[in-house]
Tab-separated table of C-alpha atoms and ligand atoms in Angstrom:
chain	number	residue	atom	x	y	z
Q	78	MET	CA	-0.102	-0.194	-0.110
Q	79	GLY	CA	3.096	2.208	0.411
Q	80	THR	CA	2.394	5.688	2.395
Q	81	ARG	CA	-0.664	6.730	2.575
Q	82	ASP	CA	-2.119	10.537	2.850
Q	83	THR	CA	-3.018	11.770	6.308
Q	84	ILE	CA	-6.313	12.596	6.740
Q	85	CYS	CA	-8.128	15.285	9.211
Q	86	ALA	CA	-11.306	16.362	9.599
Q	87	LEU	CA	-13.985	18.107	11.985
Q	88	ALA	CA	-15.820	15.026	13.653
Q	89	SER	CA	-17.847	16.757	16.099
Q	90	GLY	CA	-21.183	18.539	15.137
Q	91	ALA	CA	-21.846	21.870	13.272
Q	92	PRO	CA	-20.156	24.811	14.969
Q	93	PRO	CA	-20.388	26.821	17.139
Q	94	SER	CA	-20.364	24.121	19.752
Q	95	ALA	CA	-18.621	24.087	23.333
Q	96	ILE	CA	-15.890	22.016	21.940
Q	97	ALA	CA	-14.950	20.790	18.606
Q	98	VAL	CA	-13.146	17.409	17.863
Q	99	VAL	CA	-10.594	17.597	14.970
Q	100	ARG	CA	-9.418	14.073	13.926
Q	101	ILE	CA	-6.291	13.087	12.160
Q	102	SER	CA	-5.222	9.882	10.966
Q	103	GLY	CA	-2.088	8.802	8.890
Q	104	PRO	CA	1.595	8.799	8.881
Q	105	ALA	CA	2.084	12.623	9.228
Q	106	VAL	CA	0.680	12.410	12.783
Q	107	TYR	CA	4.291	12.388	14.179
Q	108	GLU	CA	5.058	15.829	11.888
Q	109	ILE	CA	2.071	17.273	12.951
Q	110	GLY	CA	3.054	16.618	16.650
Q	111	ALA	CA	6.783	18.003	16.298
Q	112	LEU	CA	5.864	21.240	14.193
Q	113	LEU	CA	2.361	22.244	15.532
Q	114	LEU	CA	2.086	21.236	19.270
Q	115	SER	CA	3.560	23.187	22.134
Q	116	GLY	CA	5.567	20.336	23.765
Q	117	GLY	CA	5.518	18.259	20.571
Q	118	LEU	CA	3.289	14.769	20.678
Q	119	PRO	CA	1.711	13.819	23.792
Q	120	ALA	CA	2.433	10.414	25.203
Q	121	ALA	CA	0.310	7.647	23.865
Q	122	ARG	CA	-3.444	7.753	25.013
Q	123	ARG	CA	-3.020	10.219	27.506
Q	124	GLY	CA	-4.995	13.658	27.561
Q	125	THR	CA	-2.324	16.517	27.461
Q	126	LEU	CA	-3.552	20.293	27.601
Q	127	THR	CA	-1.126	21.695	24.745
Q	128	ARG	CA	-1.301	24.884	22.002
Q	129	LEU	CA	-2.146	23.974	18.443
Q	130	SER	CA	-0.090	26.569	16.051
Q	131	ASP	CA	-0.007	26.926	12.244
Q	132	ARG	CA	3.341	26.780	10.361
Q	133	ASP	CA	4.039	30.334	10.454
Q	134	GLY	CA	3.799	29.887	14.948
Q	135	ASN	CA	0.273	31.849	14.843
Q	136	LEU	CA	-1.526	30.266	17.726
Q	137	VAL	CA	-4.684	28.410	16.660
Q	138	ASP	CA	-6.128	27.682	19.915
Q	139	GLU	CA	-5.531	25.911	23.165
Q	140	GLY	CA	-6.930	22.395	24.012
Q	141	ILE	CA	-6.522	18.704	24.796
Q	142	ALA	CA	-4.717	16.591	22.226
Q	143	LEU	CA	-5.093	12.763	22.627
Q	144	PHE	CA	-2.611	10.522	20.605
Q	145	SER	CA	-3.615	6.878	19.883
Q	146	PRO	CA	-0.495	5.245	17.964
Q	147	ALA	CA	-1.062	2.680	15.504
Q	148	PRO	CA	-2.599	-0.181	15.483
Q	149	ASN	CA	-4.457	0.547	18.777
Q	150	SER	CA	-6.626	3.083	16.994
Q	151	TYR	CA	-10.275	3.579	15.229
Q	152	THR	CA	-8.654	3.301	11.877
Q	153	GLY	CA	-5.783	1.137	13.088
Q	154	GLU	CA	-3.512	4.238	11.903
Q	155	ASP	CA	-1.385	6.758	14.082
Q	156	THR	CA	-4.307	8.898	15.199
Q	157	LEU	CA	-4.274	12.480	16.873
Q	158	GLU	CA	-7.531	14.064	18.225
Q	159	LEU	CA	-7.727	17.408	19.500
Q	160	PHE	CA	-10.446	18.772	21.333
Q	161	LEU	CA	-10.469	22.621	20.837
Q	162	HIS	CA	-13.041	25.530	21.154
Q	163	GLY	CA	-15.581	25.122	19.062
Q	164	GLY	CA	-15.794	28.362	16.953
Q	165	PRO	CA	-16.155	28.013	13.259
Q	166	ALA	CA	-12.633	30.465	13.470
Q	167	VAL	CA	-10.748	28.288	15.489
Q	168	ILE	CA	-11.859	25.250	13.397
Q	169	THR	CA	-11.224	26.980	10.014
Q	170	HIS	CA	-7.467	27.883	11.154
Q	171	ALA	CA	-7.105	24.189	12.892
Q	172	LEU	CA	-8.166	22.635	9.414
Q	173	ALA	CA	-5.961	24.933	7.266
Q	174	ALA	CA	-2.789	24.553	9.679
Q	175	LEU	CA	-3.246	21.095	9.294
Q	176	THR	CA	-3.384	20.334	5.727
Q	177	SER	CA	-0.465	22.817	5.017
Q	178	MET	CA	1.480	20.215	6.043
Q	179	ALA	CA	2.808	17.608	3.592
Q	180	ASP	CA	0.449	14.869	2.488
Q	181	VAL	CA	-2.509	15.993	5.077
Q	182	ARG	CA	-5.356	16.925	3.335
Q	183	LEU	CA	-9.158	16.612	4.534
Q	184	ALA	CA	-10.937	13.497	4.540
Q	185	ASP	CA	-13.780	12.160	2.298
Q	186	PRO	CA	-17.186	11.119	3.834
Q	187	GLY	CA	-16.843	7.778	5.943
Q	188	GLU	CA	-12.911	7.979	5.332
Q	189	PHE	CA	-12.066	7.566	8.555
Q	190	THR	CA	-14.283	4.164	8.882
Q	191	ARG	CA	-13.341	3.020	5.393
Q	192	ARG	CA	-9.697	2.957	6.562
Q	193	ALA	CA	-11.015	1.394	9.912
Q	194	PHE	CA	-12.401	-1.615	7.324
Q	195	GLU	CA	-9.461	-1.839	5.444
Q	196	ALA	CA	-7.337	-2.343	8.815
Q	197	GLY	CA	-9.703	-5.308	8.994
Q	198	LYS	CA	-10.956	-3.097	12.709
Q	199	LEU	CA	-14.429	-3.821	11.008
Q	200	ASN	CA	-16.231	-5.430	8.952
Q	201	LEU	CA	-18.676	-4.370	6.351
Q	202	THR	CA	-21.761	-5.115	8.294
Q	203	GLN	CA	-20.059	-3.284	11.430
Q	204	ALA	CA	-19.027	-0.237	9.252
Q	205	GLU	CA	-23.016	-0.094	8.481
Q	206	GLY	CA	-24.059	-0.088	11.802
Q	207	VAL	CA	-21.584	2.722	12.457
Q	208	ALA	CA	-23.249	4.838	10.175
Q	209	ASP	CA	-26.830	3.866	11.229
Q	210	LEU	CA	-25.940	4.646	14.747
Q	211	ILE	CA	-24.973	8.001	13.680
Q	212	GLU	CA	-28.087	8.432	12.088
Q	213	ALA	CA	-30.464	6.614	14.643
Q	214	GLU	CA	-33.540	8.895	15.652
Q	215	THR	CA	-35.431	6.326	17.564
Q	216	LEU	CA	-34.265	4.027	20.273
Q	217	ALA	CA	-35.322	1.049	18.129
Q	218	GLN	CA	-33.331	2.246	15.389
Q	219	LYS	CA	-30.105	2.493	17.757
Q	220	GLY	CA	-30.683	-0.822	19.289
Q	221	GLN	CA	-30.568	-2.542	15.912
Q	222	ALA	CA	-27.273	-0.484	15.043
Q	223	LEU	CA	-25.569	-0.989	17.981
Q	224	ARG	CA	-26.300	-4.867	17.675
Q	225	GLN	CA	-25.098	-4.456	13.932
Q	226	LEU	CA	-21.901	-2.871	15.440
Q	227	SER	CA	-21.124	-5.119	17.933
Q	228	GLY	CA	-21.123	-8.031	15.181
Q	229	GLY	CA	-24.345	-9.570	15.990
Q	230	LEU	CA	-25.216	-9.468	12.454
Q	231	SER	CA	-22.222	-10.593	11.122
Q	232	ALA	CA	-22.076	-13.480	13.323
Q	233	THR	CA	-25.028	-15.367	11.511
Q	234	TYR	CA	-23.721	-14.453	8.230
Q	235	SER	CA	-20.379	-15.984	9.388
Q	236	SER	CA	-21.806	-19.073	10.631
Q	237	TRP	CA	-23.454	-19.891	7.613
Q	238	ARG	CA	-20.315	-18.894	5.728
Q	239	ASP	CA	-18.318	-21.552	7.799
Q	240	GLU	CA	-21.208	-24.161	7.327
Q	241	LEU	CA	-20.944	-24.076	3.701
Q	242	MET	CA	-17.182	-23.928	3.604
Q	243	GLY	CA	-17.351	-27.215	5.593
Q	244	LEU	CA	-20.104	-28.832	2.853
Q	245	LEU	CA	-18.059	-27.183	0.165
Q	246	ALA	CA	-14.889	-29.359	1.692
Q	247	LEU	CA	-17.202	-32.312	2.078
Q	248	VAL	CA	-18.360	-32.557	-1.405
Q	249	GLU	CA	-14.561	-31.842	-3.008
Q	250	VAL	CA	-13.914	-35.248	-1.430
Q	251	LEU	CA	-16.392	-36.453	-3.374
Q	252	ILE	CA	-15.335	-34.959	-6.646
Q	253	ASP	CA	-11.912	-36.415	-6.067
Q	254	PHE	CA	-12.916	-40.052	-5.038
Q	255	PRO	CA	-15.844	-40.442	-7.252
Q	256	ASP	CA	-15.621	-44.470	-7.386
Q	257	GLU	CA	-16.222	-44.969	-3.876
Q	258	GLY	CA	-19.634	-45.687	-4.224
Q	259	ASP	CA	-20.092	-46.391	-0.485
Q	260	VAL	CA	-18.274	-43.048	0.603
Q	261	SER	CA	-20.670	-41.100	-2.120
Q	262	SER	CA	-24.038	-42.277	-0.611
Q	263	ASP	CA	-22.859	-42.142	3.046
Q	264	VAL	CA	-21.760	-38.492	2.575
Q	265	ALA	CA	-24.150	-37.006	0.306
Q	266	GLU	CA	-27.188	-37.887	2.504
Q	267	PRO	CA	-26.024	-35.485	5.463
Q	268	VAL	CA	-24.669	-32.931	3.208
Q	269	ARG	CA	-28.148	-32.898	1.309
Q	270	ASN	CA	-29.666	-32.486	4.954
Q	271	ARG	CA	-27.355	-30.103	5.744
Q	272	VAL	CA	-28.108	-27.781	2.611
Q	273	ALA	CA	-32.022	-28.180	3.087
Q	274	GLY	CA	-31.388	-26.763	6.782
Q	275	LEU	CA	-29.497	-23.740	5.547
Q	276	ILE	CA	-32.247	-23.127	2.977
Q	277	LYS	CA	-34.772	-23.397	5.536
Q	278	ASP	CA	-32.541	-21.079	8.022
Q	279	VAL	CA	-31.964	-18.429	4.952
Q	280	GLU	CA	-35.597	-18.605	4.137
Q	281	ALA	CA	-36.626	-17.754	7.479
Q	282	ALA	CA	-34.332	-14.643	7.414
Q	283	LEU	CA	-35.623	-13.308	4.124
Q	284	GLY	CA	-39.281	-14.038	5.435
Q	285	ASP	CA	-39.036	-11.679	8.153
Q	286	GLY	CA	-41.627	-9.164	6.566
Q	287	GLY	CA	-38.736	-6.725	5.940
Q	288	ILE	CA	-38.839	-5.430	9.478
Q	289	GLY	CA	-35.476	-4.639	10.508
Q	290	GLU	CA	-35.528	-2.796	6.929
Q	291	ARG	CA	-38.304	-0.713	8.363
Q	292	ILE	CA	-36.955	-0.227	11.371
Q	293	ARG	CA	-33.961	1.488	10.134
Q	294	ASP	CA	-35.549	3.263	6.966
Q	295	GLY	CA	-39.099	3.864	8.257
Q	296	PHE	CA	-42.591	2.115	8.292
Q	297	ARG	CA	-45.030	2.592	5.942
Q	298	ILE	CA	-49.035	4.036	5.991
Q	299	ALA	CA	-51.219	4.807	2.931
Q	300	ILE	CA	-54.192	6.660	3.146
Q	301	ILE	CA	-56.324	6.004	0.413
Q	302	GLY	CA	-59.857	6.473	-0.292
Q	303	ALA	CA	-62.641	7.779	-2.836
Q	304	PRO	CA	-61.845	11.431	-4.005
Q	305	ASN	CA	-62.612	14.105	-1.464
Q	306	ALA	CA	-62.475	11.903	1.272
Q	307	GLY	CA	-60.315	14.145	3.033
Q	308	LYS	CA	-57.260	12.140	2.767
Q	309	SER	CA	-55.133	15.113	2.130
Q	310	THR	CA	-56.684	16.973	4.749
Q	311	LEU	CA	-55.576	13.864	7.206
Q	312	LEU	CA	-52.240	14.069	5.974
Q	313	ASN	CA	-51.856	17.533	6.616
Q	314	GLN	CA	-53.338	17.052	10.044
Q	315	LEU	CA	-50.734	14.090	10.882
Q	316	ALA	CA	-47.887	16.332	9.447
Q	317	GLY	CA	-48.784	19.363	11.338
Q	318	ARG	CA	-48.455	21.367	8.479
Q	319	GLU	CA	-49.951	22.012	4.728
Q	320	ALA	CA	-48.220	19.339	3.025
Q	321	ALA	CA	-50.985	18.403	0.230
Q	322	ILE	CA	-53.077	20.552	-1.582
Q	323	VAL	CA	-56.733	20.591	-0.450
Q	324	THR	CA	-59.383	21.622	-1.989
Q	325	ALA	CA	-63.188	20.749	-2.487
Q	326	ARG	CA	-62.457	19.670	-6.235
Q	327	PRO	CA	-62.043	15.975	-6.532
Q	328	GLY	CA	-59.159	14.532	-8.172
Q	329	THR	CA	-56.776	17.401	-6.872
Q	330	THR	CA	-54.027	14.917	-5.553
Q	331	ARG	CA	-51.984	13.416	-8.065
Q	332	ASP	CA	-48.499	12.309	-6.949
Q	333	VAL	CA	-48.108	10.420	-3.651
Q	334	ILE	CA	-47.009	13.217	-0.822
Q	335	GLU	CA	-45.103	11.908	1.942
Q	336	ILE	CA	-44.511	12.800	5.642
Q	337	ARG	CA	-42.307	11.353	8.126
Q	338	ARG	CA	-43.245	11.043	11.502
Q	339	VAL	CA	-42.377	9.007	14.742
Q	340	LEU	CA	-45.219	6.657	16.164
Q	341	GLY	CA	-45.066	3.823	18.509
Q	342	GLY	CA	-41.306	4.662	18.788
Q	343	GLN	CA	-40.584	3.961	15.032
Q	344	VAL	CA	-40.152	6.137	12.030
Q	345	VAL	CA	-42.848	6.051	9.764
Q	346	TRP	CA	-43.472	7.369	6.595
Q	347	ILE	CA	-47.208	8.174	5.946
Q	348	ALA	CA	-48.215	8.627	2.150
Q	349	ASP	CA	-51.183	10.782	0.777
Q	350	THR	CA	-52.637	9.057	-2.299
Q	351	ALA	CA	-54.809	10.402	-5.321
Q	352	GLY	CA	-58.622	9.265	-4.774
Q	353	LEU	CA	-59.631	6.162	-6.230
Q	354	ARG	CA	-62.291	6.540	-9.146
Q	355	GLU	CA	-62.855	5.596	-12.535
Q	356	THR	CA	-61.152	8.318	-14.416
Q	357	ASP	CA	-60.106	9.556	-18.491
Q	358	ASP	CA	-57.745	12.224	-17.227
Q	359	GLU	CA	-54.302	10.644	-17.933
Q	360	ILE	CA	-52.277	12.081	-15.231
Q	361	GLU	CA	-54.934	11.072	-12.667
Q	362	ALA	CA	-54.648	7.429	-13.921
Q	363	GLU	CA	-51.354	7.029	-13.414
Q	364	GLY	CA	-51.463	8.951	-9.661
Q	365	ILE	CA	-54.377	6.266	-9.396
Q	366	ARG	CA	-51.756	3.507	-10.364
Q	367	ARG	CA	-49.364	5.092	-7.969
Q	368	ALA	CA	-51.823	4.873	-5.228
Q	369	ARG	CA	-52.480	1.656	-5.686
Q	370	MET	CA	-49.073	0.606	-5.885
Q	371	THR	CA	-48.253	2.661	-2.558
Q	372	ALA	CA	-50.937	0.910	-0.464
Q	373	GLU	CA	-49.296	-2.266	-1.765
Q	374	ASP	CA	-46.244	-1.740	-0.625
Q	375	ALA	CA	-47.430	-0.223	2.869
Q	376	ASP	CA	-47.450	-1.841	6.158
Q	377	LEU	CA	-50.839	-0.644	7.172
Q	378	CYS	CA	-53.422	1.041	4.738
Q	379	LEU	CA	-56.044	3.528	5.887
Q	380	LEU	CA	-59.212	3.421	3.993
Q	381	LEU	CA	-60.719	6.937	4.410
Q	382	ILE	CA	-64.623	7.065	4.051
Q	383	ASP	CA	-66.454	10.221	3.641
Q	384	ALA	CA	-69.373	10.358	6.441
Q	385	SER	CA	-71.157	12.753	4.675
Q	386	ASP	CA	-71.118	10.643	1.545
Q	387	PRO	CA	-70.378	7.169	2.705
Q	388	GLY	CA	-72.402	5.914	-0.543
Q	389	ALA	CA	-70.444	3.252	-2.170
Q	390	PRO	CA	-66.986	3.208	-0.459
Q	391	PRO	CA	-64.176	1.511	-2.278
Q	392	PRO	CA	-63.813	-1.899	-0.628
Q	393	LEU	CA	-61.143	-2.248	1.744
Q	394	PRO	CA	-58.259	-3.889	-0.115
Q	395	PHE	CA	-56.706	-5.542	2.554
Q	396	PRO	CA	-57.993	-7.177	5.801
Q	397	PRO	CA	-56.964	-6.538	9.268
Q	398	PRO	CA	-54.392	-5.825	10.428
Q	399	LYS	CA	-53.207	-4.204	7.344
Q	400	GLY	CA	-56.315	-2.616	6.193
Q	401	ILE	CA	-57.660	-0.151	8.491
Q	402	ILE	CA	-60.990	1.752	8.069
Q	403	VAL	CA	-61.456	5.384	9.296
Q	404	VAL	CA	-64.457	7.423	8.781
Q	405	ASN	CA	-63.620	11.557	8.100
Q	406	LYS	CA	-66.237	14.205	8.689
Q	407	SER	CA	-67.552	13.488	11.588
Q	408	ASP	CA	-69.243	16.809	12.232
Q	409	LEU	CA	-71.223	16.101	8.707
Q	410	ALA	CA	-72.400	12.615	9.782
Q	411	GLY	CA	-76.220	12.719	9.443
Q	412	SER	CA	-78.327	10.780	11.694
Q	413	GLY	CA	-77.964	7.752	9.498
Q	414	VAL	CA	-75.983	4.863	10.293
Q	415	LEU	CA	-72.059	4.975	9.758
Q	416	PRO	CA	-70.263	2.540	8.098
Q	417	ALA	CA	-68.400	0.236	10.271
Q	418	SER	CA	-64.900	1.730	11.160
Q	419	ASP	CA	-61.830	1.284	13.211
Q	420	PHE	CA	-61.765	5.024	14.049
Q	421	ILE	CA	-63.979	8.155	13.510
Q	422	ILE	CA	-62.266	11.244	12.995
Q	423	CYS	CA	-63.006	14.795	11.691
Q	424	ALA	CA	-59.569	15.874	9.799
Q	425	LYS	CA	-60.741	19.081	9.478
Q	426	ASP	CA	-60.790	20.241	13.166
Q	427	GLY	CA	-58.491	17.345	14.551
Q	428	ALA	CA	-61.321	15.489	16.367
Q	429	GLY	CA	-60.399	11.723	16.491
Q	430	ILE	CA	-56.595	12.405	15.538
Q	431	GLU	CA	-54.986	11.993	18.533
Q	432	ALA	CA	-56.620	8.574	19.248
Q	433	LEU	CA	-56.152	7.720	15.265
Q	434	GLU	CA	-52.274	8.261	16.130
Q	435	ALA	CA	-51.997	6.367	19.165
Q	436	GLY	CA	-53.950	3.385	17.465
Q	437	LEU	CA	-51.336	3.651	14.567
Q	438	GLY	CA	-48.634	3.521	17.148
Q	439	THR	CA	-49.790	0.825	18.606
Q	440	ARG	CA	-50.350	-1.288	15.443
Q	441	ILE	CA	-46.698	-0.077	13.943
Q	442	SER	CA	-44.962	-1.100	17.286
Q	443	ALA	CA	-46.492	-4.505	17.367
Q	444	LEU	CA	-45.280	-5.111	13.692
Q	445	ALA	CA	-41.861	-3.872	14.984
Q	446	GLY	CA	-41.868	-6.235	17.497
Q	447	SER	CA	-43.086	-9.290	15.430
Q	448	VAL	CA	-39.623	-10.176	14.775
Q	449	GLU	CA	-37.033	-10.580	17.209
Q	450	SER	CA	-33.459	-9.340	15.902
Q	451	PRO	CA	-34.286	-9.225	12.355
Q	452	VAL	CA	-30.914	-10.507	10.400
Q	453	ILE	CA	-31.261	-7.926	7.392
Q	454	THR	CA	-31.442	-4.495	7.958
Q	455	ARG	CA	-30.372	-3.364	4.656
Q	456	ALA	CA	-31.657	-3.650	1.274
Q	457	ARG	CA	-28.070	-4.992	-0.023
Q	458	HIS	CA	-28.438	-7.428	2.681
Q	459	ARG	CA	-31.463	-8.661	1.260
Q	460	GLU	CA	-30.365	-8.991	-2.556
Q	461	LYS	CA	-27.177	-10.879	-1.509
Q	462	LEU	CA	-29.073	-13.318	0.577
Q	463	THR	CA	-31.845	-13.646	-2.210
Q	464	ARG	CA	-28.924	-14.767	-4.720
Q	465	GLY	CA	-27.241	-17.120	-1.677
Q	466	LEU	CA	-30.651	-18.887	-1.306
Q	467	ALA	CA	-31.093	-19.502	-5.315
Q	468	ALA	CA	-27.723	-20.759	-5.586
Q	469	LEU	CA	-28.127	-22.866	-2.218
Q	470	ALA	CA	-31.562	-23.935	-4.216
Q	471	SER	CA	-29.633	-25.074	-7.138
Q	472	ALA	CA	-27.338	-27.243	-5.127
Q	473	LYS	CA	-30.145	-28.993	-3.528
Q	474	ALA	CA	-31.428	-29.440	-6.490
Q	475	ALA	CA	-28.342	-30.592	-7.985
Q	476	LEU	CA	-28.039	-33.272	-5.180
Q	477	ASP	CA	-31.765	-34.544	-5.356
Q	478	GLN	CA	-31.120	-35.228	-9.174
Q	479	GLU	CA	-27.777	-36.676	-8.812
Q	480	LEU	CA	-26.585	-34.123	-11.098
Q	481	GLY	CA	-22.559	-34.422	-10.270
Q	482	PHE	CA	-20.798	-33.139	-7.343
Q	483	GLU	CA	-19.002	-30.539	-9.285
Q	484	LEU	CA	-22.344	-28.691	-10.142
Q	485	VAL	CA	-23.334	-28.588	-6.352
Q	486	ALA	CA	-19.429	-27.546	-5.645
Q	487	GLU	CA	-19.918	-24.760	-7.749
Q	488	ASP	CA	-23.336	-23.644	-6.293
Q	489	LEU	CA	-21.694	-24.005	-2.718
Q	490	ARG	CA	-19.218	-21.639	-3.865
Q	491	LEU	CA	-21.600	-19.259	-5.239
Q	492	ALA	CA	-23.646	-19.118	-1.829
Q	493	ILE	CA	-20.276	-18.834	-0.084
Q	494	ARG	CA	-19.462	-15.515	-1.923
Q	495	GLU	CA	-22.709	-13.851	-1.410
Q	496	MET	CA	-22.580	-14.349	2.245
Q	497	GLN	CA	-18.734	-13.196	2.375
Q	498	SER	CA	-19.891	-10.157	0.259
Q	499	ILE	CA	-22.709	-9.094	3.152
Q	500	VAL	CA	-19.768	-8.888	5.819
Q	501	GLY	CA	-17.320	-7.256	3.215
Q	502	GLU	CA	-14.877	-10.328	2.967
Q	503	ILE	CA	-14.591	-10.321	-0.799
Q	504	GLY	CA	-15.679	-8.397	-3.864
Q	505	VAL	CA	-16.787	-5.372	-2.503
Q	506	GLU	CA	-15.023	-2.719	-3.998
Q	507	ASP	CA	-17.840	-1.674	-5.798
Q	508	VAL	CA	-20.338	-1.363	-2.788
Q	509	LEU	CA	-17.669	-0.066	-0.733
Q	510	GLY	CA	-17.944	3.380	-2.299
Q	511	ALA	CA	-21.507	3.204	-2.515
Q	512	VAL	CA	-21.714	2.380	1.454
Q	513	PHE	CA	-18.889	5.007	2.892
Q	514	SER	CA	-19.518	7.950	0.690
Q	515	ARG	CA	-23.136	8.470	2.339
Q	516	PHE	CA	-21.099	8.723	5.759
Q	517	CYS	CA	-20.983	12.072	7.329
Q	518	ILE	CA	-17.102	13.708	7.031
Q	519	GLY	CA	-15.175	13.267	10.245
Q	520	LYS	CA	-16.309	9.521	10.874
W	259	GDP	N1	-66.747	19.527	7.208
W	259	GDP	C1	-65.670	18.490	6.639
W	259	GDP	N2	-64.841	18.925	5.405
W	259	GDP	C2	-63.657	18.184	5.266
W	259	GDP	C3	-63.069	17.322	6.438
W	259	GDP	N3	-62.003	16.947	6.124
W	259	GDP	C4	-61.946	17.248	5.034
W	259	GDP	N4	-63.034	18.060	4.721
W	259	GDP	C5	-63.352	19.008	3.203
W	259	GDP	O1	-63.107	17.853	1.892
W	259	GDP	C6	-62.635	18.206	0.766
W	259	GDP	C7	-61.912	17.379	0.114
W	259	GDP	O2	-60.410	17.087	1.222
W	259	GDP	P1	-59.336	16.689	0.632
W	259	GDP	O3	-58.714	16.323	1.758
W	259	GDP	O4	-58.801	17.630	-0.773
W	259	GDP	O5	-60.071	15.180	0.062
W	259	GDP	P2	-58.874	14.231	-0.603
W	259	GDP	O6	-59.487	14.445	-2.157
W	259	GDP	O7	-59.214	13.148	-0.421
W	259	GDP	O8	-57.912	14.402	-0.309
W	259	GDP	C8	-62.095	19.635	1.522
W	259	GDP	O9	-62.928	20.861	0.883
W	259	GDP	C9	-62.101	19.448	2.612
W	259	GDP	O10	-61.550	20.811	3.327
W	259	GDP	C10	-63.984	17.055	7.612
W	259	GDP	O11	-63.532	16.181	8.786
W	259	GDP	N5	-65.023	17.841	7.610
W	260	MG	MG1	-56.399	14.796	-1.871
């Protein structure tokens, strides 16, 4: 790898703040200590009061320096952390002083963690856990990210990989000694059983209802119903602002409009959709198609019914618990019988909204709790695991039909590769950029 650039960045939040943490990682840490810190580089892992100056000897600030020599640091490289006063001018001056040194530059987003990954301090799912932990807004997201960071997830994938490696070794023996009839049948049967067992485990992980991804990315609630039922009005109530246009004209909402809330301890995206009706308008028809797709994708689907016009409400497309009937415009309800419903609200003045929110929160939190410790927390994991499962199914078919152990071995190798790429052991150059570029600078 040769000599590397030394990277530096503000690691703490946007200034002004009480304290700013400036992080430096790479070989130039020694030079920086010698030239820019009063008293030189401090003793390892000992917070030391020091003065940072620029190369012309102008004082930047006074603060604490912490030196973590390689390999016992986050990145595995020599690392220096400076705890300075968190003012914008201090930070600008500090970064200018540091980058004036040879081979020192500002870090790219996620570059410290990328170096930690490259040094083998973290695997890829753990690095993803770091990013998720920083972005976690709910306790559920935080818990999931911490579990991922501490290796809970990679342990599952690694155990599958190890199991597959063991099977591959057995199958390779069968390829090498094809004529030992007894050996083949003795070994083939257990291999088949273990492949079948793995298929079951992977299927169970994939069939988790996407709960891990939902906890991370947000659950989805769709509001659907006839035009003018008050869907946009309800969305605005839930948003606490005028997110969607409300008019008395049916067919106003065409695009899907989403707002973000925390309900039941979970991040939730609530979508307003175009009213469902027959239409000749091309744009409205597209809106209705999107409304149907949004409802399909959602975890909960609210069918809104107008109490003043309950006539023939569109049928609830999903049974409970996903489908929920909400009667709106309770203020206009006559003496007639209202349709059976889960909630009755007046979206216009907000009556019943609190109860609706509480009810939705209860349902979302039940959904989130329906799977204990989901194995999949990102679409990336699901995609790889799905491919791994296909390879396992193909290995199983080859065993069942006695197509030859070469084919079985090839399928097992494919499955191993997918498991390894989830935790970042192989073939990950293409995903590294995507994973790390979404970190914040300084992490
Ligand atoms: N009286 C009454 N009018 C409402 C209520 N909710 C919505 N509206 C009115 O119904 C009309 C259609 O509302 P909108 O939210 O645009 O319906 P959408 O087509 O389902 O999105 C507007 O004139 C709203 O002001 C309500 O609870 N009571
Ligand atoms: Mg609307």
